[in-house]
């Protein structure tokens, strides 16, 4: 990959990251628009699989999206370049806000704003959870419902560490995959 | 020492957050609020609010915010590195395997089992945030209930679910409603 292409990769991931509000799902869609439709660097089918990898691997989707696209286009160098470009904008913005935060917090108007926004963000999360839970309930899969309810009780009422729950689910998922494969083969 | 702790905490967040969006939130809350007490639950909620209104994933925003608060810019860099390192390794290996073998069923199947659990974990973390908004950090009791916060919450939830309003707009509105009620309604009580 030429130097010029690497610069383009850096600048496009940087601008995507700086101007994308609203989470990882939005940024991967924009990445697809940029790298598939605009530059024709990746073909449509491959991009869909790369997005699936970004979404099903651990970590932030935006960062994972940058990794898969960077790797596909320019190997390890591409990964480093696109990841750095992706984290620079939030890093700069949040650093700036953190330095002002203490000053902000003592101002009565801003303190009231932030207090009210706590109820607002609570509502945003509640709305997201209702939507996601409705999706799971709609599947009418007893196993998924069981996982959802038991995970909730274990974390909220019994304070079980989140990591244990995720780890157990990964193990269950792997066992299920291998059992399923075994069934298909025999 | 504190830098190493920051690094290890955000490394765990990086390894175990599956599913994007809010999925990292319960893990960050667990590490940063419950285990290490780097932020209070109110500060954590402010952080989630700020994350919603600025570009970038919640995990990266938290790493920067917590890192700066605990150990300045070096802390922010170390925490951010810890947070992205697992992704860089795991996703690169998977992308390599995919481009070589073009097979990823097991990955999808693991995610299918994880998805309901992730919803539950987000619900649990969200409920903690809502309870703090309603009762403050003093604990749940009738006398600590802030009625105005419950009213704002219900209005916001209605605007989001019924009218599908933009979340950033709804959050700013929630803030403004609280300022308004403080100056207009509180003096009357």
mmCIF file of C-alpha atoms in Angstrom:
data_model
loop_
_atom_site.group_PDB
_atom_site.id
_atom_site.type_symbol
_atom_site.label_atom_id
_atom_site.label_comp_id
_atom_site.label_asym_id
_atom_site.label_seq_id
_atom_site.Cartn_x
_atom_site.Cartn_y
_atom_site.Cartn_z
ATOM 1 C CA UNK A 1 0.000 0.000 0.000
ATOM 2 C CA UNK A 2 1.361 3.382 -0.979
ATOM 3 C CA UNK A 3 2.150 6.127 1.494
ATOM 4 C CA UNK A 4 -0.564 8.285 0.024
ATOM 5 C CA UNK A 5 -3.162 5.586 0.662
ATOM 6 C CA UNK A 6 -2.039 5.276 4.289
ATOM 7 C CA UNK A 7 -2.475 9.020 4.726
ATOM 8 C CA UNK A 8 -5.970 8.770 3.221
ATOM 9 C CA UNK A 9 -6.759 5.882 5.600
ATOM 10 C CA UNK A 10 -5.560 7.964 8.556
ATOM 11 C CA UNK A 11 -7.506 11.069 7.572
ATOM 12 C CA UNK A 12 -10.738 9.245 6.757
ATOM 13 C CA UNK A 13 -10.804 7.226 10.015
ATOM 14 C CA UNK A 14 -9.906 10.411 11.922
ATOM 15 C CA UNK A 15 -12.804 12.362 10.444
ATOM 16 C CA UNK A 16 -15.234 9.455 10.841
ATOM 17 C CA UNK A 17 -14.308 9.176 14.505
ATOM 18 C CA UNK A 18 -14.484 12.927 15.153
ATOM 19 C CA UNK A 19 -17.908 13.431 13.658
ATOM 20 C CA UNK A 20 -19.722 10.259 14.644
ATOM 21 C CA UNK A 21 -22.074 10.666 17.541
ATOM 22 C CA UNK A 22 -24.196 7.766 18.635
ATOM 23 C CA UNK A 23 -22.067 4.697 18.982
ATOM 24 C CA UNK A 24 -20.274 1.975 17.110
ATOM 25 C CA UNK A 25 -23.112 0.814 14.896
ATOM 26 C CA UNK A 26 -23.236 4.226 13.256
ATOM 27 C CA UNK A 27 -19.499 4.400 12.639
ATOM 28 C CA UNK A 28 -19.264 0.981 10.929
ATOM 29 C CA UNK A 29 -22.080 1.979 8.572
ATOM 30 C CA UNK A 30 -20.197 5.150 7.655
ATOM 31 C CA UNK A 31 -16.979 3.155 7.224
ATOM 32 C CA UNK A 32 -18.775 0.920 4.755
ATOM 33 C CA UNK A 33 -19.990 3.959 2.822
ATOM 34 C CA UNK A 34 -16.487 5.420 2.715
ATOM 35 C CA UNK A 35 -14.367 2.346 1.944
ATOM 36 C CA UNK A 36 -16.815 0.344 -0.177
ATOM 37 C CA UNK A 37 -18.924 2.889 -2.062
ATOM 38 C CA UNK A 38 -16.546 5.818 -2.223
ATOM 39 C CA UNK A 39 -12.988 4.422 -2.468
ATOM 40 C CA UNK A 40 -13.805 0.852 -3.667
ATOM 41 C CA UNK A 41 -10.992 -0.504 -1.493
ATOM 42 C CA UNK A 42 -13.080 -3.361 -0.062
ATOM 43 C CA UNK A 43 -15.900 -5.293 -1.759
ATOM 44 C CA UNK A 44 -19.398 -5.341 -0.306
ATOM 45 C CA UNK A 45 -19.534 -8.980 0.921
ATOM 46 C CA UNK A 46 -16.150 -8.842 2.550
ATOM 47 C CA UNK A 47 -17.073 -5.588 4.300
ATOM 48 C CA UNK A 48 -20.210 -7.185 5.762
ATOM 49 C CA UNK A 49 -18.118 -10.017 7.213
ATOM 50 C CA UNK A 50 -15.539 -7.577 8.550
ATOM 51 C CA UNK A 51 -18.324 -5.602 10.254
ATOM 52 C CA UNK A 52 -19.655 -8.852 11.750
ATOM 53 C CA UNK A 53 -16.180 -9.529 13.176
ATOM 54 C CA UNK A 54 -16.013 -6.002 14.603
ATOM 55 C CA UNK A 55 -19.402 -6.442 16.249
ATOM 56 C CA UNK A 56 -18.875 -9.896 17.692
ATOM 57 C CA UNK A 57 -15.372 -9.399 19.092
ATOM 58 C CA UNK A 58 -14.686 -7.868 22.506
ATOM 59 C CA UNK A 59 -14.061 -4.132 22.724
ATOM 60 C CA UNK A 60 -15.575 -0.975 21.296
ATOM 61 C CA UNK A 61 -17.138 -1.482 17.853
ATOM 62 C CA UNK A 62 -15.620 1.724 16.476
ATOM 63 C CA UNK A 63 -12.115 0.586 17.444
ATOM 64 C CA UNK A 64 -12.736 -2.957 16.169
ATOM 65 C CA UNK A 65 -14.079 -1.549 12.891
ATOM 66 C CA UNK A 66 -10.904 0.510 12.488
ATOM 67 C CA UNK A 67 -8.808 -2.618 13.179
ATOM 68 C CA UNK A 68 -10.519 -4.851 10.591
ATOM 69 C CA UNK A 69 -10.508 -2.184 7.887
ATOM 70 C CA UNK A 70 -6.900 -1.197 8.661
ATOM 71 C CA UNK A 71 -5.777 -4.842 8.649
ATOM 72 C CA UNK A 72 -7.563 -5.643 5.406
ATOM 73 C CA UNK A 73 -6.062 -2.610 3.648
ATOM 74 C CA UNK A 74 -2.517 -2.471 4.969
ATOM 75 C CA UNK A 75 -1.802 -5.242 7.490
ATOM 76 C CA UNK A 76 -0.359 -4.377 10.896
ATOM 77 C CA UNK A 77 0.682 -0.879 9.773
ATOM 78 C CA UNK A 78 -2.908 -0.243 8.735
ATOM 79 C CA UNK A 79 -4.183 -1.434 12.128
ATOM 80 C CA UNK A 80 -1.876 0.943 13.997
ATOM 81 C CA UNK A 81 -2.694 3.909 11.770
ATOM 82 C CA UNK A 82 -6.461 3.498 11.811
ATOM 83 C CA UNK A 83 -6.652 2.757 15.560
ATOM 84 C CA UNK A 84 -4.604 5.852 16.420
ATOM 85 C CA UNK A 85 -6.800 7.946 14.122
ATOM 86 C CA UNK A 86 -9.923 6.542 15.797
ATOM 87 C CA UNK A 87 -8.877 7.260 19.385
ATOM 88 C CA UNK A 88 -7.376 10.739 18.887
ATOM 89 C CA UNK A 89 -10.687 12.669 18.636
ATOM 90 C CA UNK A 90 -12.400 11.225 21.764
ATOM 91 C CA UNK A 91 -9.110 11.403 23.672
ATOM 92 C CA UNK A 92 -8.666 15.109 22.944
ATOM 93 C CA UNK A 93 -12.315 16.022 23.586
ATOM 94 C CA UNK A 94 -12.591 14.108 26.876
ATOM 95 C CA UNK A 95 -9.198 15.379 28.130
ATOM 96 C CA UNK A 96 -10.425 18.914 27.606
ATOM 97 C CA UNK A 97 -13.733 18.214 29.361
ATOM 98 C CA UNK A 98 -12.035 16.462 32.318
ATOM 99 C CA UNK A 99 -9.890 19.492 33.013
ATOM 100 C CA UNK A 100 -12.961 21.715 33.070
ATOM 101 C CA UNK A 101 -15.151 19.209 34.927
ATOM 102 C CA UNK A 102 -14.191 20.235 38.483
ATOM 103 C CA UNK A 103 -14.746 23.919 37.670
ATOM 104 C CA UNK A 104 -18.003 23.077 35.886
ATOM 105 C CA UNK A 105 -19.321 21.002 38.763
ATOM 106 C CA UNK A 106 -19.161 23.861 41.308
ATOM 107 C CA UNK A 107 -21.278 26.160 39.125
ATOM 108 C CA UNK A 108 -24.887 25.911 40.351
ATOM 109 C CA UNK A 109 -26.496 26.061 36.888
ATOM 110 C CA UNK A 110 -24.169 23.399 35.451
ATOM 111 C CA UNK A 111 -24.560 21.236 38.546
ATOM 112 C CA UNK A 112 -28.353 21.417 38.124
ATOM 113 C CA UNK A 113 -28.021 20.651 34.397
ATOM 114 C CA UNK A 114 -25.884 17.595 35.150
ATOM 115 C CA UNK A 115 -28.252 16.467 37.896
ATOM 116 C CA UNK A 116 -31.235 16.667 35.536
ATOM 117 C CA UNK A 117 -29.264 14.930 32.820
ATOM 118 C CA UNK A 118 -28.701 11.988 35.190
ATOM 119 C CA UNK A 119 -32.439 11.346 35.004
ATOM 120 C CA UNK A 120 -32.222 11.899 31.224
ATOM 121 C CA UNK A 121 -29.387 9.421 30.681
ATOM 122 C CA UNK A 122 -31.238 6.966 32.937
ATOM 123 C CA UNK A 123 -34.216 7.267 30.582
ATOM 124 C CA UNK A 124 -31.983 6.833 27.501
ATOM 125 C CA UNK A 125 -30.519 3.623 28.954
ATOM 126 C CA UNK A 126 -33.980 2.398 30.026
ATOM 127 C CA UNK A 127 -35.311 2.962 26.493
ATOM 128 C CA UNK A 128 -32.355 1.071 24.968
ATOM 129 C CA UNK A 129 -32.800 -1.798 27.445
ATOM 130 C CA UNK A 130 -36.558 -2.050 26.754
ATOM 131 C CA UNK A 131 -35.864 -2.223 23.025
ATOM 132 C CA UNK A 132 -33.090 -4.814 23.360
ATOM 133 C CA UNK A 133 -35.053 -6.927 25.855
ATOM 134 C CA UNK A 134 -38.124 -6.814 23.610
ATOM 135 C CA UNK A 135 -35.949 -8.198 20.799
ATOM 136 C CA UNK A 136 -34.809 -11.100 23.013
ATOM 137 C CA UNK A 137 -38.336 -11.811 24.314
ATOM 138 C CA UNK A 138 -39.648 -11.720 20.745
ATOM 139 C CA UNK A 139 -37.344 -14.618 19.795
ATOM 140 C CA UNK A 140 -39.405 -16.813 22.167
ATOM 141 C CA UNK A 141 -36.285 -18.757 23.053
ATOM 142 C CA UNK A 142 -36.503 -20.134 26.621
ATOM 143 C CA UNK A 143 -32.724 -20.487 26.846
ATOM 144 C CA UNK A 144 -32.103 -16.795 25.993
ATOM 145 C CA UNK A 145 -34.773 -15.690 28.470
ATOM 146 C CA UNK A 146 -33.212 -17.836 31.173
ATOM 147 C CA UNK A 147 -29.742 -16.344 30.502
ATOM 148 C CA UNK A 148 -31.163 -12.815 30.548
ATOM 149 C CA UNK A 149 -33.153 -13.153 33.777
ATOM 150 C CA UNK A 150 -30.529 -15.086 35.714
ATOM 151 C CA UNK A 151 -27.761 -12.640 34.666
ATOM 152 C CA UNK A 152 -29.878 -9.718 35.856
ATOM 153 C CA UNK A 153 -30.588 -11.263 39.263
ATOM 154 C CA UNK A 154 -26.983 -12.320 39.754
ATOM 155 C CA UNK A 155 -25.571 -8.836 39.067
ATOM 156 C CA UNK A 156 -28.222 -6.551 40.501
ATOM 157 C CA UNK A 157 -29.259 -8.438 43.628
ATOM 158 C CA UNK A 158 -26.246 -10.619 44.371
ATOM 159 C CA UNK A 159 -23.491 -8.275 43.134
ATOM 160 C CA UNK A 160 -21.755 -11.043 41.205
ATOM 161 C CA UNK A 161 -18.819 -9.630 39.213
ATOM 162 C CA UNK A 162 -19.839 -8.869 35.619
ATOM 163 C CA UNK A 163 -16.707 -10.567 34.270
ATOM 164 C CA UNK A 164 -17.690 -13.967 35.716
ATOM 165 C CA UNK A 165 -21.089 -13.796 34.033
ATOM 166 C CA UNK A 166 -19.608 -12.913 30.636
ATOM 167 C CA UNK A 167 -16.967 -15.600 31.020
ATOM 168 C CA UNK A 168 -19.574 -18.268 31.859
ATOM 169 C CA UNK A 169 -21.665 -17.213 28.828
ATOM 170 C CA UNK A 170 -18.629 -17.491 26.524
ATOM 171 C CA UNK A 171 -18.000 -21.025 27.815
ATOM 172 C CA UNK A 172 -21.683 -21.973 27.348
ATOM 173 C CA UNK A 173 -21.570 -20.494 23.816
ATOM 174 C CA UNK A 174 -18.469 -22.504 22.905
ATOM 175 C CA UNK A 175 -19.927 -25.736 24.325
ATOM 176 C CA UNK A 176 -23.138 -25.127 22.366
ATOM 177 C CA UNK A 177 -21.194 -24.551 19.142
ATOM 178 C CA UNK A 178 -19.213 -27.765 19.475
ATOM 179 C CA UNK A 179 -22.238 -29.848 20.485
ATOM 180 C CA UNK A 180 -24.138 -28.427 17.510
ATOM 181 C CA UNK A 181 -21.277 -29.178 15.153
ATOM 182 C CA UNK A 182 -21.050 -32.706 16.576
ATOM 183 C CA UNK A 183 -24.782 -33.236 15.904
ATOM 184 C CA UNK A 184 -24.497 -31.966 12.325
ATOM 185 C CA UNK A 185 -21.520 -34.241 11.590
ATOM 186 C CA UNK A 186 -23.100 -37.398 13.038
ATOM 187 C CA UNK B 1 1.588 1.246 40.857
ATOM 188 C CA UNK B 2 -1.575 3.257 40.227
ATOM 189 C CA UNK B 3 -0.702 3.301 36.518
ATOM 190 C CA UNK B 4 -0.409 -0.489 36.526
ATOM 191 C CA UNK B 5 -3.778 -0.755 38.277
ATOM 192 C CA UNK B 6 -5.374 1.579 35.719
ATOM 193 C CA UNK B 7 -3.857 -0.439 32.897
ATOM 194 C CA UNK B 8 -5.046 -3.787 34.282
ATOM 195 C CA UNK B 9 -8.556 -2.512 35.017
ATOM 196 C CA UNK B 10 -9.069 -1.132 31.536
ATOM 197 C CA UNK B 11 -7.453 -4.223 30.039
ATOM 198 C CA UNK B 12 -10.213 -6.298 31.677
ATOM 199 C CA UNK B 13 -12.836 -3.885 30.358
ATOM 200 C CA UNK B 14 -11.322 -4.308 26.889
ATOM 201 C CA UNK B 15 -11.315 -8.114 27.056
ATOM 202 C CA UNK B 16 -14.816 -8.618 28.445
ATOM 203 C CA UNK B 17 -16.980 -5.986 26.765
ATOM 204 C CA UNK B 18 -18.927 -7.723 24.009
ATOM 205 C CA UNK B 19 -21.733 -6.293 21.921
ATOM 206 C CA UNK B 20 -20.913 -2.616 21.496
ATOM 207 C CA UNK B 21 -22.810 0.478 22.548
ATOM 208 C CA UNK B 22 -23.649 0.271 26.210
ATOM 209 C CA UNK B 23 -22.099 -3.182 26.670
ATOM 210 C CA UNK B 24 -18.965 -1.766 28.267
ATOM 211 C CA UNK B 25 -20.950 0.276 30.785
ATOM 212 C CA UNK B 26 -21.553 -2.428 33.433
ATOM 213 C CA UNK B 27 -17.897 -3.489 33.267
ATOM 214 C CA UNK B 28 -16.649 0.077 33.636
ATOM 215 C CA UNK B 29 -19.018 0.666 36.546
ATOM 216 C CA UNK B 30 -17.841 -2.554 38.178
ATOM 217 C CA UNK B 31 -14.120 -1.709 37.861
ATOM 218 C CA UNK B 32 -14.150 2.049 38.323
ATOM 219 C CA UNK B 33 -16.938 2.579 40.871
ATOM 220 C CA UNK B 34 -17.312 -0.668 42.799
ATOM 221 C CA UNK B 35 -13.854 -2.239 42.865
ATOM 222 C CA UNK B 36 -11.472 0.748 42.834
ATOM 223 C CA UNK B 37 -13.636 3.706 43.914
ATOM 224 C CA UNK B 38 -11.990 5.975 41.340
ATOM 225 C CA UNK B 39 -15.347 7.635 40.617
ATOM 226 C CA UNK B 40 -18.533 7.999 42.660
ATOM 227 C CA UNK B 41 -21.693 6.715 41.011
ATOM 228 C CA UNK B 42 -22.732 10.345 40.305
ATOM 229 C CA UNK B 43 -19.421 11.104 38.621
ATOM 230 C CA UNK B 44 -19.822 7.883 36.651
ATOM 231 C CA UNK B 45 -23.293 8.942 35.520
ATOM 232 C CA UNK B 46 -21.893 12.352 34.480
ATOM 233 C CA UNK B 47 -19.262 10.458 32.498
ATOM 234 C CA UNK B 48 -21.921 8.408 30.688
ATOM 235 C CA UNK B 49 -23.830 11.627 29.972
ATOM 236 C CA UNK B 50 -20.693 13.313 28.603
ATOM 237 C CA UNK B 51 -19.911 10.191 26.522
ATOM 238 C CA UNK B 52 -23.347 10.398 24.961
ATOM 239 C CA UNK B 53 -22.766 13.953 23.836
ATOM 240 C CA UNK B 54 -19.216 13.610 22.524
ATOM 241 C CA UNK B 55 -17.817 11.407 19.760
ATOM 242 C CA UNK B 56 -16.125 8.119 20.611
ATOM 243 C CA UNK B 57 -16.917 4.842 22.361
ATOM 244 C CA UNK B 58 -17.896 4.883 26.067
ATOM 245 C CA UNK B 59 -14.899 2.700 26.966
ATOM 246 C CA UNK B 60 -12.351 5.078 25.369
ATOM 247 C CA UNK B 61 -14.061 8.127 26.876
ATOM 248 C CA UNK B 62 -14.024 6.494 30.317
ATOM 249 C CA UNK B 63 -10.387 5.486 30.034
ATOM 250 C CA UNK B 64 -9.430 9.077 29.225
ATOM 251 C CA UNK B 65 -11.667 10.599 31.908
ATOM 252 C CA UNK B 66 -10.712 8.220 34.727
ATOM 253 C CA UNK B 67 -7.040 8.193 33.697
ATOM 254 C CA UNK B 68 -6.797 11.994 33.883
ATOM 255 C CA UNK B 69 -8.597 12.136 37.215
ATOM 256 C CA UNK B 70 -6.374 9.486 38.809
ATOM 257 C CA UNK B 71 -2.980 10.095 37.204
ATOM 258 C CA UNK B 72 -3.135 12.981 34.722
ATOM 259 C CA UNK B 73 -2.349 12.665 31.012
ATOM 260 C CA UNK B 74 -0.001 9.652 31.503
ATOM 261 C CA UNK B 75 -2.877 7.920 33.308
ATOM 262 C CA UNK B 76 -5.212 8.686 30.421
ATOM 263 C CA UNK B 77 -2.763 7.292 27.872
ATOM 264 C CA UNK B 78 -2.079 4.125 29.899
ATOM 265 C CA UNK B 79 -5.795 3.488 30.536
ATOM 266 C CA UNK B 80 -6.669 4.043 26.863
ATOM 267 C CA UNK B 81 -3.882 1.685 25.768
ATOM 268 C CA UNK B 82 -5.113 -0.958 28.219
ATOM 269 C CA UNK B 83 -8.601 -0.572 26.834
ATOM 270 C CA UNK B 84 -7.679 -1.014 23.141
ATOM 271 C CA UNK B 85 -4.841 -3.539 23.461
ATOM 272 C CA UNK B 86 -7.095 -6.636 23.752
ATOM 273 C CA UNK B 87 -9.115 -5.525 20.698
ATOM 274 C CA UNK B 88 -5.971 -4.910 18.681
ATOM 275 C CA UNK B 89 -4.676 -8.416 19.399
ATOM 276 C CA UNK B 90 -7.936 -10.399 19.302
ATOM 277 C CA UNK B 91 -9.552 -8.647 16.340
ATOM 278 C CA UNK B 92 -6.349 -8.704 14.272
ATOM 279 C CA UNK B 93 -6.018 -12.454 14.825
ATOM 280 C CA UNK B 94 -9.687 -13.025 13.938
ATOM 281 C CA UNK B 95 -9.412 -10.797 10.843
ATOM 282 C CA UNK B 96 -6.314 -12.763 9.807
ATOM 283 C CA UNK B 97 -8.075 -16.095 10.368
ATOM 284 C CA UNK B 98 -11.124 -14.838 8.499
ATOM 285 C CA UNK B 99 -9.172 -13.607 5.482
ATOM 286 C CA UNK B 100 -7.419 -16.984 5.457
ATOM 287 C CA UNK B 101 -10.258 -19.391 6.193
ATOM 288 C CA UNK B 102 -13.429 -17.295 5.775
ATOM 289 C CA UNK B 103 -15.207 -19.013 8.633
ATOM 290 C CA UNK B 104 -16.687 -17.430 11.689
ATOM 291 C CA UNK B 105 -19.717 -19.426 12.863
ATOM 292 C CA UNK B 106 -18.416 -20.127 16.359
ATOM 293 C CA UNK B 107 -17.829 -16.413 16.939
ATOM 294 C CA UNK B 108 -21.436 -15.625 16.014
ATOM 295 C CA UNK B 109 -22.759 -18.476 18.120
ATOM 296 C CA UNK B 110 -20.875 -17.298 21.211
ATOM 297 C CA UNK B 111 -22.290 -13.834 20.611
ATOM 298 C CA UNK B 112 -25.810 -15.283 20.442
ATOM 299 C CA UNK B 113 -25.450 -16.683 23.955
ATOM 300 C CA UNK B 114 -23.854 -13.475 25.201
ATOM 301 C CA UNK B 115 -26.481 -11.100 23.854
ATOM 302 C CA UNK B 116 -29.226 -11.754 26.451
ATOM 303 C CA UNK B 117 -26.646 -11.608 29.239
ATOM 304 C CA UNK B 118 -25.307 -8.285 27.935
ATOM 305 C CA UNK B 119 -28.852 -6.841 27.896
ATOM 306 C CA UNK B 120 -29.276 -7.948 31.525
ATOM 307 C CA UNK B 121 -25.958 -6.416 32.565
ATOM 308 C CA UNK B 122 -26.817 -3.097 30.903
ATOM 309 C CA UNK B 123 -30.225 -3.190 32.615
ATOM 310 C CA UNK B 124 -28.569 -3.753 35.978
ATOM 311 C CA UNK B 125 -26.048 -0.918 35.521
ATOM 312 C CA UNK B 126 -28.815 1.344 34.189
ATOM 313 C CA UNK B 127 -31.011 0.628 37.198
ATOM 314 C CA UNK B 128 -28.180 1.664 39.526
ATOM 315 C CA UNK B 129 -27.882 4.947 37.610
ATOM 316 C CA UNK B 130 -31.643 5.562 37.763
ATOM 317 C CA UNK B 131 -31.767 4.803 41.493
ATOM 318 C CA UNK B 132 -28.920 7.273 42.107
ATOM 319 C CA UNK B 133 -30.717 9.916 40.045
ATOM 320 C CA UNK B 134 -33.902 9.392 42.094
ATOM 321 C CA UNK B 135 -32.434 9.042 45.578
ATOM 322 C CA UNK B 136 -28.946 10.588 45.444
ATOM 323 C CA UNK B 137 -26.034 8.738 46.990
ATOM 324 C CA UNK B 138 -27.467 8.604 50.487
ATOM 325 C CA UNK B 139 -29.407 5.415 49.943
ATOM 326 C CA UNK B 140 -32.961 4.460 49.078
ATOM 327 C CA UNK B 141 -35.554 5.857 51.496
ATOM 328 C CA UNK B 142 -38.813 7.816 51.295
ATOM 329 C CA UNK B 143 -37.239 11.043 52.580
ATOM 330 C CA UNK B 144 -34.372 11.011 50.042
ATOM 331 C CA UNK B 145 -36.643 10.574 46.995
ATOM 332 C CA UNK B 146 -36.374 13.539 44.617
ATOM 333 C CA UNK B 147 -39.829 13.753 43.028
ATOM 334 C CA UNK B 148 -38.658 16.216 40.339
ATOM 335 C CA UNK B 149 -36.139 13.642 39.071
ATOM 336 C CA UNK B 150 -38.828 10.972 38.764
ATOM 337 C CA UNK B 151 -41.006 13.409 36.786
ATOM 338 C CA UNK B 152 -38.109 14.335 34.457
ATOM 339 C CA UNK B 153 -37.294 10.640 33.985
ATOM 340 C CA UNK B 154 -40.894 9.805 33.010
ATOM 341 C CA UNK B 155 -41.091 12.745 30.564
ATOM 342 C CA UNK B 156 -37.791 11.695 28.937
ATOM 343 C CA UNK B 157 -38.783 8.053 28.690
ATOM 344 C CA UNK B 158 -42.050 9.066 27.036
ATOM 345 C CA UNK B 159 -40.284 11.319 24.491
ATOM 346 C CA UNK B 160 -37.793 8.557 23.686
ATOM 347 C CA UNK B 161 -40.141 5.594 23.452
ATOM 348 C CA UNK B 162 -43.244 7.229 22.026
ATOM 349 C CA UNK B 163 -41.841 9.959 19.804
ATOM 350 C CA UNK B 164 -38.399 8.406 19.153
ATOM 351 C CA UNK B 165 -36.700 11.716 19.891
ATOM 352 C CA UNK B 166 -32.942 12.133 19.582
ATOM 353 C CA UNK B 167 -31.258 10.992 22.859
ATOM 354 C CA UNK B 168 -28.847 13.950 22.965
ATOM 355 C CA UNK B 169 -31.758 16.368 22.650
ATOM 356 C CA UNK B 170 -33.715 14.537 25.371
ATOM 357 C CA UNK B 171 -30.750 14.635 27.771
ATOM 358 C CA UNK B 172 -30.209 18.364 27.282
ATOM 359 C CA UNK B 173 -33.943 18.868 27.822
ATOM 360 C CA UNK B 174 -33.715 16.870 31.077
ATOM 361 C CA UNK B 175 -30.951 19.190 32.284
ATOM 362 C CA UNK B 176 -32.914 22.314 31.339
ATOM 363 C CA UNK B 177 -36.083 21.010 33.046
ATOM 364 C CA UNK B 178 -34.135 20.546 36.268
ATOM 365 C CA UNK B 179 -32.735 24.102 36.098
ATOM 366 C CA UNK B 180 -36.231 25.469 35.401
ATOM 367 C CA UNK B 181 -37.913 23.613 38.244
ATOM 368 C CA UNK B 182 -35.168 24.771 40.641
ATOM 369 C CA UNK B 183 -35.831 28.435 39.924
ATOM 370 C CA UNK B 184 -39.581 28.304 39.227
ATOM 371 C CA UNK B 185 -41.072 25.528 41.358
ATOM 372 C CA UNK B 186 -38.718 25.063 44.336
ATOM 373 C CA UNK B 187 -39.239 28.663 45.678
ATOM 374 C CA UNK B 188 -42.999 28.019 45.776
ATOM 375 C CA UNK B 189 -42.687 24.919 47.956
#
